[in-house]
JSON list of C-alpha atoms in Angstrom, two decimals:
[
{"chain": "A", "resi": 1, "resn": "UNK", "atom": "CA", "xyz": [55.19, 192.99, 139.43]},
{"chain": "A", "resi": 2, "resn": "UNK", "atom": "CA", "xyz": [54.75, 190.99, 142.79]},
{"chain": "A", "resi": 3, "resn": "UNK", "atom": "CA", "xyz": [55.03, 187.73, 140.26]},
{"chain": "A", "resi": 4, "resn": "UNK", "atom": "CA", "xyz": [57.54, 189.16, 138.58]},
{"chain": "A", "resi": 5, "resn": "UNK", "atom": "CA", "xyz": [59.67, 189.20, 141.63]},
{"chain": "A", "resi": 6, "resn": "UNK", "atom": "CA", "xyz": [58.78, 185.88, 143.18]},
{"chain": "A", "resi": 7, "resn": "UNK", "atom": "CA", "xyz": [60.93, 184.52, 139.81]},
{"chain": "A", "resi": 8, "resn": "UNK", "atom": "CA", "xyz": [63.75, 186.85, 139.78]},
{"chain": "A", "resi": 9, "resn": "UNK", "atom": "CA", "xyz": [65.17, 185.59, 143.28]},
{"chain": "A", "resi": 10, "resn": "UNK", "atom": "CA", "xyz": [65.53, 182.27, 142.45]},
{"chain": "A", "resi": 11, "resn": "UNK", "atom": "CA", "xyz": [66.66, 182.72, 139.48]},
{"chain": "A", "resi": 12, "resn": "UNK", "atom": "CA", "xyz": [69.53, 184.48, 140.98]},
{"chain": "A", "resi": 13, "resn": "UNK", "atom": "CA", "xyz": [70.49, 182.51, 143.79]},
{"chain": "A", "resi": 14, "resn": "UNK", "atom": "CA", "xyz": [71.30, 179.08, 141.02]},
{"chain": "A", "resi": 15, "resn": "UNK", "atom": "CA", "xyz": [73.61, 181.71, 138.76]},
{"chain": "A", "resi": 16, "resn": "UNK", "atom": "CA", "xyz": [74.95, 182.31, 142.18]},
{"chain": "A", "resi": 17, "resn": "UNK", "atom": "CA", "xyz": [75.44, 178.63, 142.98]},
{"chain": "A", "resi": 18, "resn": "UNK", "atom": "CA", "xyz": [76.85, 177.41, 139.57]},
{"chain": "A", "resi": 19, "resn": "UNK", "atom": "CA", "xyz": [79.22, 180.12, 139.51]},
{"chain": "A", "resi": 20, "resn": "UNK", "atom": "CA", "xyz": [80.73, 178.90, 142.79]},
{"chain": "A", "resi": 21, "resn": "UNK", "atom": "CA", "xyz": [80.61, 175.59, 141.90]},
{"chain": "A", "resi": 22, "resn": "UNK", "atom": "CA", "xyz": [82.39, 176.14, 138.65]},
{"chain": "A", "resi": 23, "resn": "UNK", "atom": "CA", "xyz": [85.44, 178.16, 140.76]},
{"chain": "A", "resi": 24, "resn": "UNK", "atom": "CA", "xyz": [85.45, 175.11, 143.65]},
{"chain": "A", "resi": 25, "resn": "UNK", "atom": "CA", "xyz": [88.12, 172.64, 142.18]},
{"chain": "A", "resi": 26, "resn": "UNK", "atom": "CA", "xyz": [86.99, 169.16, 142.67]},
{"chain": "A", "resi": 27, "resn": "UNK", "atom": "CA", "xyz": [87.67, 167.01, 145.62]},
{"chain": "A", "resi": 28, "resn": "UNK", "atom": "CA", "xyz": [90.72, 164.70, 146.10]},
{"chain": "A", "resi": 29, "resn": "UNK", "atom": "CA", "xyz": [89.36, 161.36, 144.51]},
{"chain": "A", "resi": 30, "resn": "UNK", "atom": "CA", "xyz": [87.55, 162.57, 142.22]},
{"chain": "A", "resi": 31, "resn": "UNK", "atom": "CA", "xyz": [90.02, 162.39, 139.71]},
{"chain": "A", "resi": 32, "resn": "UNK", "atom": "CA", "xyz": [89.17, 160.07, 136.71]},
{"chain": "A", "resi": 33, "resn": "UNK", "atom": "CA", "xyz": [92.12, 158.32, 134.89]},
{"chain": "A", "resi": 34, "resn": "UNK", "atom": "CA", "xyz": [90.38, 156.40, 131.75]},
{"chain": "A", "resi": 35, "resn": "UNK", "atom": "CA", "xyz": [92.40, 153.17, 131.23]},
{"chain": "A", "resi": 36, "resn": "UNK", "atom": "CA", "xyz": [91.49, 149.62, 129.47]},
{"chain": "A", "resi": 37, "resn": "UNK", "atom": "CA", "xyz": [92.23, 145.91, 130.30]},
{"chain": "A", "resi": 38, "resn": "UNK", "atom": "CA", "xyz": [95.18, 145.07, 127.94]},
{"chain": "A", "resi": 39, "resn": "UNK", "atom": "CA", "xyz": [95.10, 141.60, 127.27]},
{"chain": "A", "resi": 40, "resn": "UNK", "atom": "CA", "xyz": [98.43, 141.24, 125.47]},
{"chain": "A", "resi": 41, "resn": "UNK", "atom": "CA", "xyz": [101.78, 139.48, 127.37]},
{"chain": "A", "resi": 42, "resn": "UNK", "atom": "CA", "xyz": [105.17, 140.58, 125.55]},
{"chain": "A", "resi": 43, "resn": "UNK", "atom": "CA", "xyz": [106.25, 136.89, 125.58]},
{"chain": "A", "resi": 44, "resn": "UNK", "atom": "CA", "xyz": [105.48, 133.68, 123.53]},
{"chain": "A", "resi": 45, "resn": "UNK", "atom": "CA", "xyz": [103.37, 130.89, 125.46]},
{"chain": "A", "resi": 46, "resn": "UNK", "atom": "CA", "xyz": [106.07, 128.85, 126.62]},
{"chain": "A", "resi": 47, "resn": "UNK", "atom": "CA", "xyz": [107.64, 131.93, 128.20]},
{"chain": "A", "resi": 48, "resn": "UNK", "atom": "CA", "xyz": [104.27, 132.92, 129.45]},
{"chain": "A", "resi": 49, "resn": "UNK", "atom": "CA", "xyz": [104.09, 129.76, 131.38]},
{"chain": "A", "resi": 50, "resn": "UNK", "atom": "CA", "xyz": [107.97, 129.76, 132.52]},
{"chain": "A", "resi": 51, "resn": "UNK", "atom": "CA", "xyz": [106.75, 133.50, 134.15]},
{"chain": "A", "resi": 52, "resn": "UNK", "atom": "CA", "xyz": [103.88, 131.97, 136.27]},
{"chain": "A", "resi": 53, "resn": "UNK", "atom": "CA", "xyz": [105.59, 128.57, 137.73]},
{"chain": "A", "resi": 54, "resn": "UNK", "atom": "CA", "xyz": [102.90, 129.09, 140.70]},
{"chain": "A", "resi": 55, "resn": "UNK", "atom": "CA", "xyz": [100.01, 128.37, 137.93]},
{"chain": "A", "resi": 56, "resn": "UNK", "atom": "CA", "xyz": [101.98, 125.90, 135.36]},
{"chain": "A", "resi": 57, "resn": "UNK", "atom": "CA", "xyz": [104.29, 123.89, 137.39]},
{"chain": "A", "resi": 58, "resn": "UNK", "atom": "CA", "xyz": [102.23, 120.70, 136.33]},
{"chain": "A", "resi": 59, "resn": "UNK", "atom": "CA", "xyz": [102.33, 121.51, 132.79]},
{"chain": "A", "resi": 60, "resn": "UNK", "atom": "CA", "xyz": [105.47, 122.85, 132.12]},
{"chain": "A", "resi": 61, "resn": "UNK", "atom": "CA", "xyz": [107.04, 119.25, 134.34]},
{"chain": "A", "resi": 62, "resn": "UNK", "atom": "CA", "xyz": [104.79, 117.69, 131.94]},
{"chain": "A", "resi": 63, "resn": "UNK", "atom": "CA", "xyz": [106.54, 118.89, 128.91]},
{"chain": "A", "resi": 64, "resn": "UNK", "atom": "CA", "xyz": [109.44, 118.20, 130.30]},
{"chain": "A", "resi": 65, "resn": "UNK", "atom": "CA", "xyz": [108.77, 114.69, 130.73]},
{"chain": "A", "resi": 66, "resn": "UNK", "atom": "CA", "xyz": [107.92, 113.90, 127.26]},
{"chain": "A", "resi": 67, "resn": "UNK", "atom": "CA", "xyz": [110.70, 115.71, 126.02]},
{"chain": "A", "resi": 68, "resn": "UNK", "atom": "CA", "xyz": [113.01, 113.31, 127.13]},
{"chain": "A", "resi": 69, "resn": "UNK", "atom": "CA", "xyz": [111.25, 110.76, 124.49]},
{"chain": "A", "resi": 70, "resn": "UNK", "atom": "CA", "xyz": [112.52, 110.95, 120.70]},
{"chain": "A", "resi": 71, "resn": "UNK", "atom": "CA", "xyz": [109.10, 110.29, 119.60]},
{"chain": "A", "resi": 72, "resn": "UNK", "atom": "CA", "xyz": [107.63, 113.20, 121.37]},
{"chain": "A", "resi": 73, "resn": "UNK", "atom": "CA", "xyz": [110.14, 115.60, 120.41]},
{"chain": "A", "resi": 74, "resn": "UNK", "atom": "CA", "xyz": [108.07, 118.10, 118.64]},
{"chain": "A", "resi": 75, "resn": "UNK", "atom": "CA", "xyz": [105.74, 118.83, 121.18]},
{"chain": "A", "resi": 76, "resn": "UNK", "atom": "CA", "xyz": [108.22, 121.52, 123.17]},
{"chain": "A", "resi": 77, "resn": "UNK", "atom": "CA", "xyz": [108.70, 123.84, 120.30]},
{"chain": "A", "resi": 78, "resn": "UNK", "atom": "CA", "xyz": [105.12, 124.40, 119.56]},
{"chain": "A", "resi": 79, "resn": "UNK", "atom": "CA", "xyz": [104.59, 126.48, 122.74]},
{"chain": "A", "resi": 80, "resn": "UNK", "atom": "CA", "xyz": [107.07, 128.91, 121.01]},
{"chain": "A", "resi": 81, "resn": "UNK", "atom": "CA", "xyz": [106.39, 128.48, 117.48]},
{"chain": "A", "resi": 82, "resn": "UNK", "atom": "CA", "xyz": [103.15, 130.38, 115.77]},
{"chain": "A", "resi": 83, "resn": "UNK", "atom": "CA", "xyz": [99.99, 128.90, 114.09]},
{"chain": "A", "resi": 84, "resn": "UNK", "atom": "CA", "xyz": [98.32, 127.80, 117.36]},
{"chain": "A", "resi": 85, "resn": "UNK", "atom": "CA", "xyz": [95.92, 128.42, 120.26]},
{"chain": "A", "resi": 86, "resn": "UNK", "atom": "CA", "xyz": [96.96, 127.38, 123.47]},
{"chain": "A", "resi": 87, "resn": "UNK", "atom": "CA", "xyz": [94.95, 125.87, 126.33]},
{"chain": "A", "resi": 88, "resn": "UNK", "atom": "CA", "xyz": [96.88, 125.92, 128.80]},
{"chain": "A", "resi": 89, "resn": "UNK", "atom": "CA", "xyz": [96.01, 123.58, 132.26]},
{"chain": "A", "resi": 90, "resn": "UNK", "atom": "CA", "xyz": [96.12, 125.43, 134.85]},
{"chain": "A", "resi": 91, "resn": "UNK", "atom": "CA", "xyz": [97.76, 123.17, 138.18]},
{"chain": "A", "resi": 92, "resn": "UNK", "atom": "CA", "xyz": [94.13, 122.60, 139.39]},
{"chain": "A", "resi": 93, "resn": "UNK", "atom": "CA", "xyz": [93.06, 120.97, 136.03]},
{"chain": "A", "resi": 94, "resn": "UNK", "atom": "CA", "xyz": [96.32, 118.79, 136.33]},
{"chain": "A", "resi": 95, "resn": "UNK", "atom": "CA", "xyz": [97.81, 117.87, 139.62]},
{"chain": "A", "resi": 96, "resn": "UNK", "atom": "CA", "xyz": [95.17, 119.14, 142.00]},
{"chain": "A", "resi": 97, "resn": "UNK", "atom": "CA", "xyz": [94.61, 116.26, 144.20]},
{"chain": "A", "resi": 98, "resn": "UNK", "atom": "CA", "xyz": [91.78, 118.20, 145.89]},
{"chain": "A", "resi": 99, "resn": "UNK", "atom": "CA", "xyz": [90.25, 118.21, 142.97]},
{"chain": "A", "resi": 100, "resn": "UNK", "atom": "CA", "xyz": [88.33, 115.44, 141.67]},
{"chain": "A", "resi": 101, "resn": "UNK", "atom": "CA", "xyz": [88.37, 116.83, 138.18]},
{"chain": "A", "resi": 102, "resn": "UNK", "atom": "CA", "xyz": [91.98, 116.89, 137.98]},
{"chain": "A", "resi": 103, "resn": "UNK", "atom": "CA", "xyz": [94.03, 114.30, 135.58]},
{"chain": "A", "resi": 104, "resn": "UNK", "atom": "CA", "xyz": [95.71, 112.92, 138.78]},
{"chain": "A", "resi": 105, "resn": "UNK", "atom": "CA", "xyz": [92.30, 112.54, 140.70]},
{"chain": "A", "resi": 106, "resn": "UNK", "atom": "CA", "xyz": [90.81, 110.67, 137.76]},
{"chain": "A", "resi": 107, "resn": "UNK", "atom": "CA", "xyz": [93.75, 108.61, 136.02]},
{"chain": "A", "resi": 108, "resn": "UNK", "atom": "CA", "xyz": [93.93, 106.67, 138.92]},
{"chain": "A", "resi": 109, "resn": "UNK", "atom": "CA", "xyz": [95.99, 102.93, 139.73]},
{"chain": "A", "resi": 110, "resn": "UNK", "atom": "CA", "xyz": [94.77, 99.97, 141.65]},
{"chain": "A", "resi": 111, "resn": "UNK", "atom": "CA", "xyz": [94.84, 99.87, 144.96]},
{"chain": "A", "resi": 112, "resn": "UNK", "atom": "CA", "xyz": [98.00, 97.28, 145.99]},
{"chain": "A", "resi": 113, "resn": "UNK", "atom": "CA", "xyz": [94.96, 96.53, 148.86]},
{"chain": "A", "resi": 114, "resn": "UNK", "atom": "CA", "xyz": [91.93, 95.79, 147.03]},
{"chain": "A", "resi": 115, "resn": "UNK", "atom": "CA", "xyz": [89.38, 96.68, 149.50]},
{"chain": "A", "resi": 116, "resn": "UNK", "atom": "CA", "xyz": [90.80, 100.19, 149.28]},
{"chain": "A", "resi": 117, "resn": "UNK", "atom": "CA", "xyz": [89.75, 102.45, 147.07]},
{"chain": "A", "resi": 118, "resn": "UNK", "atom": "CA", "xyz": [92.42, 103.14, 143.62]},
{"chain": "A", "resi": 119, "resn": "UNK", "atom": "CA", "xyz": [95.14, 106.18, 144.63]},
{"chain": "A", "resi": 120, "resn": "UNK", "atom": "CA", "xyz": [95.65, 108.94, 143.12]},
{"chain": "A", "resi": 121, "resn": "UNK", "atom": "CA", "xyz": [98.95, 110.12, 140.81]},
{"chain": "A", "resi": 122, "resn": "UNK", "atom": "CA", "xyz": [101.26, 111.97, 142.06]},
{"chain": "A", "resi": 123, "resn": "UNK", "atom": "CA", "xyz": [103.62, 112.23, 139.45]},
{"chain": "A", "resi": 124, "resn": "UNK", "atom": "CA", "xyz": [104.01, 112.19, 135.76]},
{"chain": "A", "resi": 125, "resn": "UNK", "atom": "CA", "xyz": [106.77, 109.83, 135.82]},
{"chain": "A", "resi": 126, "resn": "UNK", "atom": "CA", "xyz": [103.76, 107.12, 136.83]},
{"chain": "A", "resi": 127, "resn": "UNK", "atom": "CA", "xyz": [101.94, 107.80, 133.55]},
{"chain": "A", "resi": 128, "resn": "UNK", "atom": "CA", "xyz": [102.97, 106.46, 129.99]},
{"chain": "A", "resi": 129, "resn": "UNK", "atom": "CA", "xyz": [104.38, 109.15, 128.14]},
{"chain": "A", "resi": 130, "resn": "UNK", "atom": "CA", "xyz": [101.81, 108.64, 125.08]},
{"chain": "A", "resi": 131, "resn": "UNK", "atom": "CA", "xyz": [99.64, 109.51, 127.08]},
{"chain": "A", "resi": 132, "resn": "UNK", "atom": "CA", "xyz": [100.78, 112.34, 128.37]},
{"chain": "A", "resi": 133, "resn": "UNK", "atom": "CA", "xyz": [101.92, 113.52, 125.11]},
{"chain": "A", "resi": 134, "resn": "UNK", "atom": "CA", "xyz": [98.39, 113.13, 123.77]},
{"chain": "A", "resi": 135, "resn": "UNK", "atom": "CA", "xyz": [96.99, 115.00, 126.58]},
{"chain": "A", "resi": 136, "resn": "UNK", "atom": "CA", "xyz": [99.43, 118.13, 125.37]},
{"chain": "A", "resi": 137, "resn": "UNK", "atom": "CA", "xyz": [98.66, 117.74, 121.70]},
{"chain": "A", "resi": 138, "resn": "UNK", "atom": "CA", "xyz": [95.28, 117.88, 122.64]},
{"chain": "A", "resi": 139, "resn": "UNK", "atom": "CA", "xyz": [95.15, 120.89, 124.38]},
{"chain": "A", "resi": 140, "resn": "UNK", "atom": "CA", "xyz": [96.83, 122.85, 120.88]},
{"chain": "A", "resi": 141, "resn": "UNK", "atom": "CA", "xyz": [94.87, 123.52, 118.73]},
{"chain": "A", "resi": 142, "resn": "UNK", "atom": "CA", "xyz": [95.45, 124.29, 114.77]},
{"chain": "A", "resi": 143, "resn": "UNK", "atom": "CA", "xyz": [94.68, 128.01, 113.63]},
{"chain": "A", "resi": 144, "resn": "UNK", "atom": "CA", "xyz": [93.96, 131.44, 115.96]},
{"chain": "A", "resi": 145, "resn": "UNK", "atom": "CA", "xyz": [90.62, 130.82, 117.77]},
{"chain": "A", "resi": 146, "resn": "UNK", "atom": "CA", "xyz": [89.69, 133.79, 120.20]},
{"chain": "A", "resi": 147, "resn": "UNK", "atom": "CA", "xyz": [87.21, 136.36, 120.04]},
{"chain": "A", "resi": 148, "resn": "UNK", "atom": "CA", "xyz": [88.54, 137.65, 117.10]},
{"chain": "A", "resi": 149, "resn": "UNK", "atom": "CA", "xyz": [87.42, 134.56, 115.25]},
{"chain": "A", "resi": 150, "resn": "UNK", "atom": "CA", "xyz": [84.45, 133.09, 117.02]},
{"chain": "A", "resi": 151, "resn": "UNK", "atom": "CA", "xyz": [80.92, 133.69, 116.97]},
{"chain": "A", "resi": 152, "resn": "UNK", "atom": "CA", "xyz": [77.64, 131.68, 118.60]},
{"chain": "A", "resi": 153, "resn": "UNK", "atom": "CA", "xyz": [78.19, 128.83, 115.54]},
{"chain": "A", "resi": 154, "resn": "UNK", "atom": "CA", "xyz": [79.83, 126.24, 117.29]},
{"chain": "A", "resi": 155, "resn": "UNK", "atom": "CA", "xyz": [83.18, 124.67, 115.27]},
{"chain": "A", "resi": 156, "resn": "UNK", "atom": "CA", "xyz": [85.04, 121.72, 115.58]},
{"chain": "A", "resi": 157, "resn": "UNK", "atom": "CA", "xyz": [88.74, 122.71, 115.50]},
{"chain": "A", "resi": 158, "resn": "UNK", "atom": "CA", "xyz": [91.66, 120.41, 115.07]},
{"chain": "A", "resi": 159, "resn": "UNK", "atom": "CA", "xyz": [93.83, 120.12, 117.86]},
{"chain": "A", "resi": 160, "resn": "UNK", "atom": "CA", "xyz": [97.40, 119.10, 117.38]},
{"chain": "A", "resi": 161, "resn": "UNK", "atom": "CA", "xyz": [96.96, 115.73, 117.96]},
{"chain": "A", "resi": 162, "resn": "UNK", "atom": "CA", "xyz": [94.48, 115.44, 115.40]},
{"chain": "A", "resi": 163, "resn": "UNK", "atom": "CA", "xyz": [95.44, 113.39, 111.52]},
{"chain": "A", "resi": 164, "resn": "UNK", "atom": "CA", "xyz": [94.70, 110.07, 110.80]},
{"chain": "A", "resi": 165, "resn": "UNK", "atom": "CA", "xyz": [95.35, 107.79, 113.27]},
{"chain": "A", "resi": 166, "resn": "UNK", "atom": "CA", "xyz": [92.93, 110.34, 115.75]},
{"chain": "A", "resi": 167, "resn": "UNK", "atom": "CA", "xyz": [90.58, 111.75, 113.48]},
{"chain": "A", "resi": 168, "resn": "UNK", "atom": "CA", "xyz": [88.33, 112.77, 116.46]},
{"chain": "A", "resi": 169, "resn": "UNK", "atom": "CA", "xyz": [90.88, 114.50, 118.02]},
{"chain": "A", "resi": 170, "resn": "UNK", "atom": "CA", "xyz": [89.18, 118.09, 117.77]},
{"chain": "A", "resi": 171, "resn": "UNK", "atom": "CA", "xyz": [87.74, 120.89, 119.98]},
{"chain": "A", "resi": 172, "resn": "UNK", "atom": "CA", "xyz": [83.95, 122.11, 120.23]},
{"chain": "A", "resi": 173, "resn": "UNK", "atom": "CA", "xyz": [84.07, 125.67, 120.57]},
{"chain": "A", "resi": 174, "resn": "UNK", "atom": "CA", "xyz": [81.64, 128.62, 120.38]},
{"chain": "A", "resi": 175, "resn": "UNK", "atom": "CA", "xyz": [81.09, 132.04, 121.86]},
{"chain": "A", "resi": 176, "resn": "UNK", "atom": "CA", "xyz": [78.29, 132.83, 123.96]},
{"chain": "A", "resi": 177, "resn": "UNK", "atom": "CA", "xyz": [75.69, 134.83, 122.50]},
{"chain": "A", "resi": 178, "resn": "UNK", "atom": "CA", "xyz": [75.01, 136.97, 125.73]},
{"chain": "A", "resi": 179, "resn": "UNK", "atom": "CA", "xyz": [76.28, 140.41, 126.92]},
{"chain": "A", "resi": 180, "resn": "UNK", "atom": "CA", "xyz": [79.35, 138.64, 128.49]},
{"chain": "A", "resi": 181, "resn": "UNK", "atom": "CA", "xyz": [80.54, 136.14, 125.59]},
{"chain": "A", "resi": 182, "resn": "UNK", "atom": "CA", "xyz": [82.14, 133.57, 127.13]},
{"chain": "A", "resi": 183, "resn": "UNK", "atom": "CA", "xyz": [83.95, 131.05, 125.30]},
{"chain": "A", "resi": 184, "resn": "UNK", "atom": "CA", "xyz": [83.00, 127.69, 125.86]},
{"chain": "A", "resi": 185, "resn": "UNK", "atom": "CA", "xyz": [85.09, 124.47, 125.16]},
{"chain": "A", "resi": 186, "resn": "UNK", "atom": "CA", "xyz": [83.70, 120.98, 125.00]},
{"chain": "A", "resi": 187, "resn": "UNK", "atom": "CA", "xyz": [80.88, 122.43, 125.79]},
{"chain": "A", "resi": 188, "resn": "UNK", "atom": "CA", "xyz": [78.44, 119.88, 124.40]},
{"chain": "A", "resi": 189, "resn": "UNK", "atom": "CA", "xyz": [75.68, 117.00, 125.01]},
{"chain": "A", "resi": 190, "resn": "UNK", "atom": "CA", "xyz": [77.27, 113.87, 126.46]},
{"chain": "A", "resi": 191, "resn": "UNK", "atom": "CA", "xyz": [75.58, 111.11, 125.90]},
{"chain": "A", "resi": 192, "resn": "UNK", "atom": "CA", "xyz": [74.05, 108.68, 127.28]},
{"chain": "A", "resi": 193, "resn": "UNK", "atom": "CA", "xyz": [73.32, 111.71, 130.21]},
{"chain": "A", "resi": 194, "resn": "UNK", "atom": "CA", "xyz": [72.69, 114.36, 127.56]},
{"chain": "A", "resi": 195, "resn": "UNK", "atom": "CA", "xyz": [74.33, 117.11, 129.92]},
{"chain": "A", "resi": 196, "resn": "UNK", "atom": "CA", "xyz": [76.72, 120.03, 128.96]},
{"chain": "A", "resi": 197, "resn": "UNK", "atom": "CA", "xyz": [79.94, 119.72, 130.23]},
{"chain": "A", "resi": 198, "resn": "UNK", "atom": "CA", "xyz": [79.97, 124.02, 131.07]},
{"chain": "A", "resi": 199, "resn": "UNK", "atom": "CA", "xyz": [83.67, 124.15, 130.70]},
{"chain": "A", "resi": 200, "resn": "UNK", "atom": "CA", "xyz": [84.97, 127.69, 130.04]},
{"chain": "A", "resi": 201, "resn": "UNK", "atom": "CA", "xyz": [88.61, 129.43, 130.61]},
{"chain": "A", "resi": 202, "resn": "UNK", "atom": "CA", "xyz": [89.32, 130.99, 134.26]},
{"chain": "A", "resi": 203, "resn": "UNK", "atom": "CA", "xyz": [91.23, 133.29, 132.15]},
{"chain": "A", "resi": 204, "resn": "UNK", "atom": "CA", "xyz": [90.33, 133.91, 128.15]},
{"chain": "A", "resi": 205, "resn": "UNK", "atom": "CA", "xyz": [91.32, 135.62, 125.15]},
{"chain": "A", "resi": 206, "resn": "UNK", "atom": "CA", "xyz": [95.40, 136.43, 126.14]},
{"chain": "A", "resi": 207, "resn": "UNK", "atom": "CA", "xyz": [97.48, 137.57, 123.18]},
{"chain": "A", "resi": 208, "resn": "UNK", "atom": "CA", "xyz": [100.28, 135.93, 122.90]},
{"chain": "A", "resi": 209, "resn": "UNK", "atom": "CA", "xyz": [103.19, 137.12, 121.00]},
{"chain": "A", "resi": 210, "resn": "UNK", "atom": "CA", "xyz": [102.99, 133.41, 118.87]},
{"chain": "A", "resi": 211, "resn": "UNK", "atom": "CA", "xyz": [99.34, 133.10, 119.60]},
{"chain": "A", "resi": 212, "resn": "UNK", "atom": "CA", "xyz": [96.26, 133.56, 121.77]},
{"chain": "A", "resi": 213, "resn": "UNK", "atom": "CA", "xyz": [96.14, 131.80, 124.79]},
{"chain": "A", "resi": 214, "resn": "UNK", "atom": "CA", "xyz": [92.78, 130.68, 126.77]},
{"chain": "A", "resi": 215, "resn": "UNK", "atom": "CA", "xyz": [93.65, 129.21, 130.73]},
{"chain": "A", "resi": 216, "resn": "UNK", "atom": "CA", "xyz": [91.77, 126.56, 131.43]},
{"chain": "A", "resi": 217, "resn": "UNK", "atom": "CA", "xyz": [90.51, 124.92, 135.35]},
{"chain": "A", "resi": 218, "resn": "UNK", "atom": "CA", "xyz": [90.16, 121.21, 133.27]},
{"chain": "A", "resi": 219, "resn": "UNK", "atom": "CA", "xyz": [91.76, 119.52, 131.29]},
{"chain": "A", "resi": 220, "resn": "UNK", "atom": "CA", "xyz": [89.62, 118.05, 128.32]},
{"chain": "A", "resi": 221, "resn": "UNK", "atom": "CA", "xyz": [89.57, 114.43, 126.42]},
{"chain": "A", "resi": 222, "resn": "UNK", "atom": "CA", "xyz": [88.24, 113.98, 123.04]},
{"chain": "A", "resi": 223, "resn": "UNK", "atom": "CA", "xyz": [84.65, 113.14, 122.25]},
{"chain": "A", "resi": 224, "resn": "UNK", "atom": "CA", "xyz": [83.29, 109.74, 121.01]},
{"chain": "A", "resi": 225, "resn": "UNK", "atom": "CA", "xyz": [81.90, 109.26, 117.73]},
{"chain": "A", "resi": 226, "resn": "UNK", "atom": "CA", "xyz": [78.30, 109.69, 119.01]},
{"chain": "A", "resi": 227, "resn": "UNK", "atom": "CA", "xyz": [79.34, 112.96, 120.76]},
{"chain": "A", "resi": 228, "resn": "UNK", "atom": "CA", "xyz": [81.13, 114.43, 117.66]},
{"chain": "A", "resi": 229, "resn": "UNK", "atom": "CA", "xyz": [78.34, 112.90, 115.37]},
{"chain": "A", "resi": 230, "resn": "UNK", "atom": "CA", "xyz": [75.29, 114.89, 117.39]},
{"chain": "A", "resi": 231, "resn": "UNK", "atom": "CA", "xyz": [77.07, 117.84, 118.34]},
{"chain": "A", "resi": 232, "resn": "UNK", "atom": "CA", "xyz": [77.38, 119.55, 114.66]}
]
């Protein structure tokens, strides 16, 4: 009986202890409120951009500038027209002079002294507007390419600038095959240093309403013939 008893007390006392703890209402913070990252922007690229002047200044003044040129006419519209994935350069991958990856850093001009070293751009207006143009066109590519349609087999997609006269004009992508899947772009051996360039988006995977959109900290330029020819 004595054994008996030495269970029934305890016993007791957690009944005792859950049933309190089921009347005690739980404390202030405690509250859980499920919710999800929603990835989607009620507005087409080019309106996306126009919303966030403090990361696209450099691009958007960039399509501006070639807009101005007949022959480069096209390239506006296709930031609101559907069909396409969008890289878009964030300022630091454009105008950044901080940066020594950005397109003004590294498109640089002689130095009217020539025992200084070359300066840096400052403005687009300095820059042939082919080039510029190309550097857009470059940065669209052909088709919907986001998680939705990438796996760890790398692809070459066509950018916008790609056809004949630039048949090299395309975009290694691939998705990670980790627990975190990052995207990579460009992300390749470049030779002669065989090293990967590691270029990813600061931001990935926003849905557009013409399009998914991927942010990018660089800007990219297309591979050589070697680099397209051993990176399949």
């Amino acid at each position: 009986m004595k054994n008996i008893r030495q269970y029934i007390l305890p016993v007791l006392l957690c009944g005792m202890a859950l049933s309190a703890c089921e009347k005690l209402p739980l404390q202030p913070g405690y509250d859980y409120n499920s919710s999800h990252y929603d990835n989607k922007v009620n507005m087409t690229a080019m309106e996306f951009m126009k919303s966030r002047p403090d990361l696209f200044s450099s691009m958007l003044e960039a399509i501006d500038y070639v807009d101005t040129d007949p022959a480069y006419k096209d390239i506006k519209p296709l930031y609101s027209a559907t069909g396409y994935t969008y890289l878009l350069l964030h300022n630091n991958a454009l105008s950044n002079l901080e940066d020594a990856n950005s397109f003004y850093s590294k498109n640089t001009f002689p130095n009217p002294d020539p025992a200084l070293p070359p300066t840096k751009g400052t403005s687009w207006t300095q820059y042939d507007k082919k080039v510029v143009a190309d550097l857009l066109k470059y940065h669209i590519l052909k088709g919907r390419w986001d998680y939705s349609s990438l796996n760890s087999t790398p692809v070459w997609a066509d950018s916008y600038l790609a056809g004949e006269n630039d048949p090299l004009a395309k975009v290694y992508i691939y998705m990670q095959a980790t627990r975190e899947g990052y995207i990579f772009f460009n992300n390749y051996l470049v030779f002669p240093n065989t090293a990967y360039k590691e270029i990813r988006p600061r931001t990935p995977g926003i849905q557009a309403t013409n399009g998914a959109i991927h942010v990018m900290n660089r800007y990219f330029v297309p591979p050589t013939q070697e680099q397209f020819d051993n990176n399949k």
